[in-house]
Tab-separated table of C-alpha atoms in Angstrom:
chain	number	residue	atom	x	y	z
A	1	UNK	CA	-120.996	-63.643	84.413
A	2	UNK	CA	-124.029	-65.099	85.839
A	3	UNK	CA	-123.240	-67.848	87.417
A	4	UNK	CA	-126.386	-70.118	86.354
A	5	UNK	CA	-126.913	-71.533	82.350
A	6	UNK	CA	-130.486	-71.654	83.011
A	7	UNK	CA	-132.940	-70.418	85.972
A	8	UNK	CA	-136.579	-71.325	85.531
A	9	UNK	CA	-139.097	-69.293	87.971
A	10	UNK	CA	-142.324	-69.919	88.478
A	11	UNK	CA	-142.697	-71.371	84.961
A	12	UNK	CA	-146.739	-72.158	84.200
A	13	UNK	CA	-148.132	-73.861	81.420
A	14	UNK	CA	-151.563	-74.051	80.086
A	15	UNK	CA	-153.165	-74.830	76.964
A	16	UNK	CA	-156.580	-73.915	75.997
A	17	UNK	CA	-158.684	-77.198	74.549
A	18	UNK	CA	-162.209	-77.740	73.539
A	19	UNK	CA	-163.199	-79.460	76.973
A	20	UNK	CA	-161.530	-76.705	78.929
A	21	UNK	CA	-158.322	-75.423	80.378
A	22	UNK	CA	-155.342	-77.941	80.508
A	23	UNK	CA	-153.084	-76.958	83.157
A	24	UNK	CA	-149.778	-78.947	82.131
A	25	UNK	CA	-147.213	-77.589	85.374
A	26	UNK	CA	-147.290	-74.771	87.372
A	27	UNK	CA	-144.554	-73.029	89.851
A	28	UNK	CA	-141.931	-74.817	87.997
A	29	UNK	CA	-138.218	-72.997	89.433
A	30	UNK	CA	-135.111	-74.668	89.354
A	31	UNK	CA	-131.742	-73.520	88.693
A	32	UNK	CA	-129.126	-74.985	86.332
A	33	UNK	CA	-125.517	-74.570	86.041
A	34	UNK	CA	-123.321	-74.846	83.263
A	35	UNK	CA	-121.856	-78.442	82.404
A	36	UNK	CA	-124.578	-79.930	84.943
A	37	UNK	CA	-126.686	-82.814	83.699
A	38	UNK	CA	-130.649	-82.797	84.205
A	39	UNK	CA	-132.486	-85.652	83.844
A	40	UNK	CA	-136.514	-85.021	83.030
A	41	UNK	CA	-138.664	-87.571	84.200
A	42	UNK	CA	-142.472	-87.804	84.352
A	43	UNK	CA	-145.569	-90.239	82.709
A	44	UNK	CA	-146.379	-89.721	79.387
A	45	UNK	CA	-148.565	-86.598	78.556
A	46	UNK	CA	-147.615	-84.234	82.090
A	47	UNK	CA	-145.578	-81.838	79.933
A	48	UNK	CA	-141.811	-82.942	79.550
A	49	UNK	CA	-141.584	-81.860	75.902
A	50	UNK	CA	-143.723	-78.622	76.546
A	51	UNK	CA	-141.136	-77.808	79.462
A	52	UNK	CA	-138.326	-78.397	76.555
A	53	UNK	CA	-140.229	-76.253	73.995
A	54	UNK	CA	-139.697	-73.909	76.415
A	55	UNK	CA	-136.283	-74.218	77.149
A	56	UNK	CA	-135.363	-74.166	73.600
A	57	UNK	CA	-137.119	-70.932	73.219
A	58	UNK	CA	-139.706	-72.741	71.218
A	59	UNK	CA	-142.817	-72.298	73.165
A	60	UNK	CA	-143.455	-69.659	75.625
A	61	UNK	CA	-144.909	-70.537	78.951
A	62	UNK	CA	-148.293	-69.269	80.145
A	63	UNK	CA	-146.349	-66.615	83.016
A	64	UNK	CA	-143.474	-67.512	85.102
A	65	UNK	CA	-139.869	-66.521	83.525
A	66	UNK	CA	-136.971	-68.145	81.935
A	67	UNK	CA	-133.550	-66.877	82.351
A	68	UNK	CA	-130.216	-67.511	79.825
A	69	UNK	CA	-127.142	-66.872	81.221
A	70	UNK	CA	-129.147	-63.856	83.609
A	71	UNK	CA	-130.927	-62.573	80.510
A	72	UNK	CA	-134.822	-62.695	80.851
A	73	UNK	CA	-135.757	-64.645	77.401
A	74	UNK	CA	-139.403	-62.609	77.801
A	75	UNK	CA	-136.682	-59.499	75.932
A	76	UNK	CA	-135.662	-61.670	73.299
A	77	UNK	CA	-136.888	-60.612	69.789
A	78	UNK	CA	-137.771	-63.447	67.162
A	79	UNK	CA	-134.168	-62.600	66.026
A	80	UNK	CA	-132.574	-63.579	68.907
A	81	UNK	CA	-134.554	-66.388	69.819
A	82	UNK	CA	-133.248	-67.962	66.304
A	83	UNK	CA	-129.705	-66.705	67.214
A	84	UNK	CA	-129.683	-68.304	70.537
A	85	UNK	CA	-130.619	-71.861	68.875
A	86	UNK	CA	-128.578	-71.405	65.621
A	87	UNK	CA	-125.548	-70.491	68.245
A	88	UNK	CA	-126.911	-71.999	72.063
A	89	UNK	CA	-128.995	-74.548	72.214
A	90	UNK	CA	-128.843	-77.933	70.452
A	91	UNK	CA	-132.176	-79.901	70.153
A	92	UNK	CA	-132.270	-83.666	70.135
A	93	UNK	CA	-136.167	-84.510	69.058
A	94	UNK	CA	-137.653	-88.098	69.646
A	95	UNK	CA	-138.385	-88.807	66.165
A	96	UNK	CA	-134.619	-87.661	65.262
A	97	UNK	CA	-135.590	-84.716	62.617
A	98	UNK	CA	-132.980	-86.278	60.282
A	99	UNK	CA	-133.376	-84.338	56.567
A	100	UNK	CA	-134.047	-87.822	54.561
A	101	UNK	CA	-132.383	-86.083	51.140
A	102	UNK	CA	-129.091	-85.609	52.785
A	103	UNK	CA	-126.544	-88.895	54.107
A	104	UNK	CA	-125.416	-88.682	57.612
A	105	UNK	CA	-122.277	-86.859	57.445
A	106	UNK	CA	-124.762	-83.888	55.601
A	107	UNK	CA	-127.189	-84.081	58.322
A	108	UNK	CA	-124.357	-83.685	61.068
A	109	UNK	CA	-122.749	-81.033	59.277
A	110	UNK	CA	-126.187	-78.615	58.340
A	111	UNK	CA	-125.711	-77.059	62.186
A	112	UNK	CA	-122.210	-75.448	60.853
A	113	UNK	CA	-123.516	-74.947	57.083
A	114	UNK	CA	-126.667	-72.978	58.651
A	115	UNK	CA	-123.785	-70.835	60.771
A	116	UNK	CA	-122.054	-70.042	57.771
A	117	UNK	CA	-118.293	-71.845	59.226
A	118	UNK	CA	-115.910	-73.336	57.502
A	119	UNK	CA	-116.846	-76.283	55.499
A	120	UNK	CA	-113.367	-78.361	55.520
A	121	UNK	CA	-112.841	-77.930	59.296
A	122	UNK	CA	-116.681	-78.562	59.579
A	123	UNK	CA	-116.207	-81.843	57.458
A	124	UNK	CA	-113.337	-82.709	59.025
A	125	UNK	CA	-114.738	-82.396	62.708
A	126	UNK	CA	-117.847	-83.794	61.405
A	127	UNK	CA	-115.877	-87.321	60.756
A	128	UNK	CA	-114.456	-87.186	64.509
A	129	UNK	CA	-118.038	-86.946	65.881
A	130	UNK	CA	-119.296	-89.421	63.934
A	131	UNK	CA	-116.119	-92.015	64.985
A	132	UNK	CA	-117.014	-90.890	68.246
A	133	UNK	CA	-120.462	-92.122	68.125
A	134	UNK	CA	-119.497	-95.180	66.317
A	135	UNK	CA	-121.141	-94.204	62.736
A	136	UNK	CA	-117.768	-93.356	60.584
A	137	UNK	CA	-118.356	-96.389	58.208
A	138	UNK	CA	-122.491	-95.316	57.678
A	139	UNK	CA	-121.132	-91.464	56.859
A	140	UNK	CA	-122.624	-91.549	53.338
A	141	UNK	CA	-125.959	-93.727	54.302
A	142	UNK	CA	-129.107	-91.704	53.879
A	143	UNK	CA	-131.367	-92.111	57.409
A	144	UNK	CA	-134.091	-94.592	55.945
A	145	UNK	CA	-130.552	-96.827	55.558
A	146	UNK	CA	-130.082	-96.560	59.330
A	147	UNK	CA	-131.687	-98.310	62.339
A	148	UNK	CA	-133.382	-96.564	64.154
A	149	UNK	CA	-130.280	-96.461	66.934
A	150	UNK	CA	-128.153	-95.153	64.275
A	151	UNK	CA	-130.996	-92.538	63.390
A	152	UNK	CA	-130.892	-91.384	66.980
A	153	UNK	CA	-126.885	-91.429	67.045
A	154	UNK	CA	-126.329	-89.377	64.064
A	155	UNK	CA	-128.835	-86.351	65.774
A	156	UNK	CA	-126.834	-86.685	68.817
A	157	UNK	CA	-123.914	-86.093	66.896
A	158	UNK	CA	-125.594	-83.600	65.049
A	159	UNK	CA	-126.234	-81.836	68.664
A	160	UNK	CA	-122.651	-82.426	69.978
A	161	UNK	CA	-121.007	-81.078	66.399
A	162	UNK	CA	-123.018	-76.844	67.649
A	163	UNK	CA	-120.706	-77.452	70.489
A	164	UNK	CA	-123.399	-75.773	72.864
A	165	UNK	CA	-124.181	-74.579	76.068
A	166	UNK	CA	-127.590	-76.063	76.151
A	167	UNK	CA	-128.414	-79.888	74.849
């Protein structure tokens, strides 16, 4: 097994705009193990969320390649691109992506519904995570009933519930 979650090499980014090429990063390579914790840092508009895109298989960089687990993503199909964030990857977005027809313990639970697991020991590990994260008692609020702290709790919890390699 490869011993690296994540290698990055040479990543490039660009983005074609009325006024001319935007070059976001370029020669972006860094290695990441499993379990380690990478912080992001950078002023507003020089790409953080673009590099994320393409770490959750979202976006594709302009050249440069990605590596999961030693498995160049530029081979994925569509098919396993979805796979690998139904199953891999858990995305936490800024503005939460909470489903505003469903209370929290729903929207911490759709990872597992989408995957097709069992729905007791879903529900039932669904509660721990959100004891964990100090939301049990708001389990059947809907998200415009939640602070915006709680809003951003309940999609790390939603994140933490996929049990995945990649946050």
């Amino acid at each position: 097994m490869n011993k690296y979650l994540l290698e990055l090499k040479k990543i490039k980014k660009n983005f074609n705009h009325k006024n001319g090429l935007i070059e976001l990063f370029k020669n972006v390579s860094i290695k990441i193990r499993p379990g380690e914790l990478v912080a992001l840092t950078g002023p507003s508009g020089s790409g953080k969320s673009s590099l994320l895109h393409i770490l959750a298989l979202l976006e594709s960089p302009t050249s440069g390649e990605l590596f999961y687990l030693g498995e160049n993503t530029k081979k994925f199909t569509e098919n396993r691109k979805n796979h690998m964030r139904r199953n891999k990857i858990s995305i936490i977005f800024q503005d939460n992506n909470l489903l505003s027809d469903f209370s929290t313990i729903e929207n911490v639970l759709m990872p597992l519904i989408i995957r097709g697991e069992d729905y007791k020991s879903s529900l039932h590990k669904a509660k721990k995570i959100l004891n964990e994260v100090r939301l049990g008692d708001r389990q059947n609020h809907f998200p415009s009933e939640l602070s915006g702290g709680e809003q951003q709790r309940v999609a790390i919890a939603r994140s933490l519930i996929s049990e995945t390699s990649l946050i």
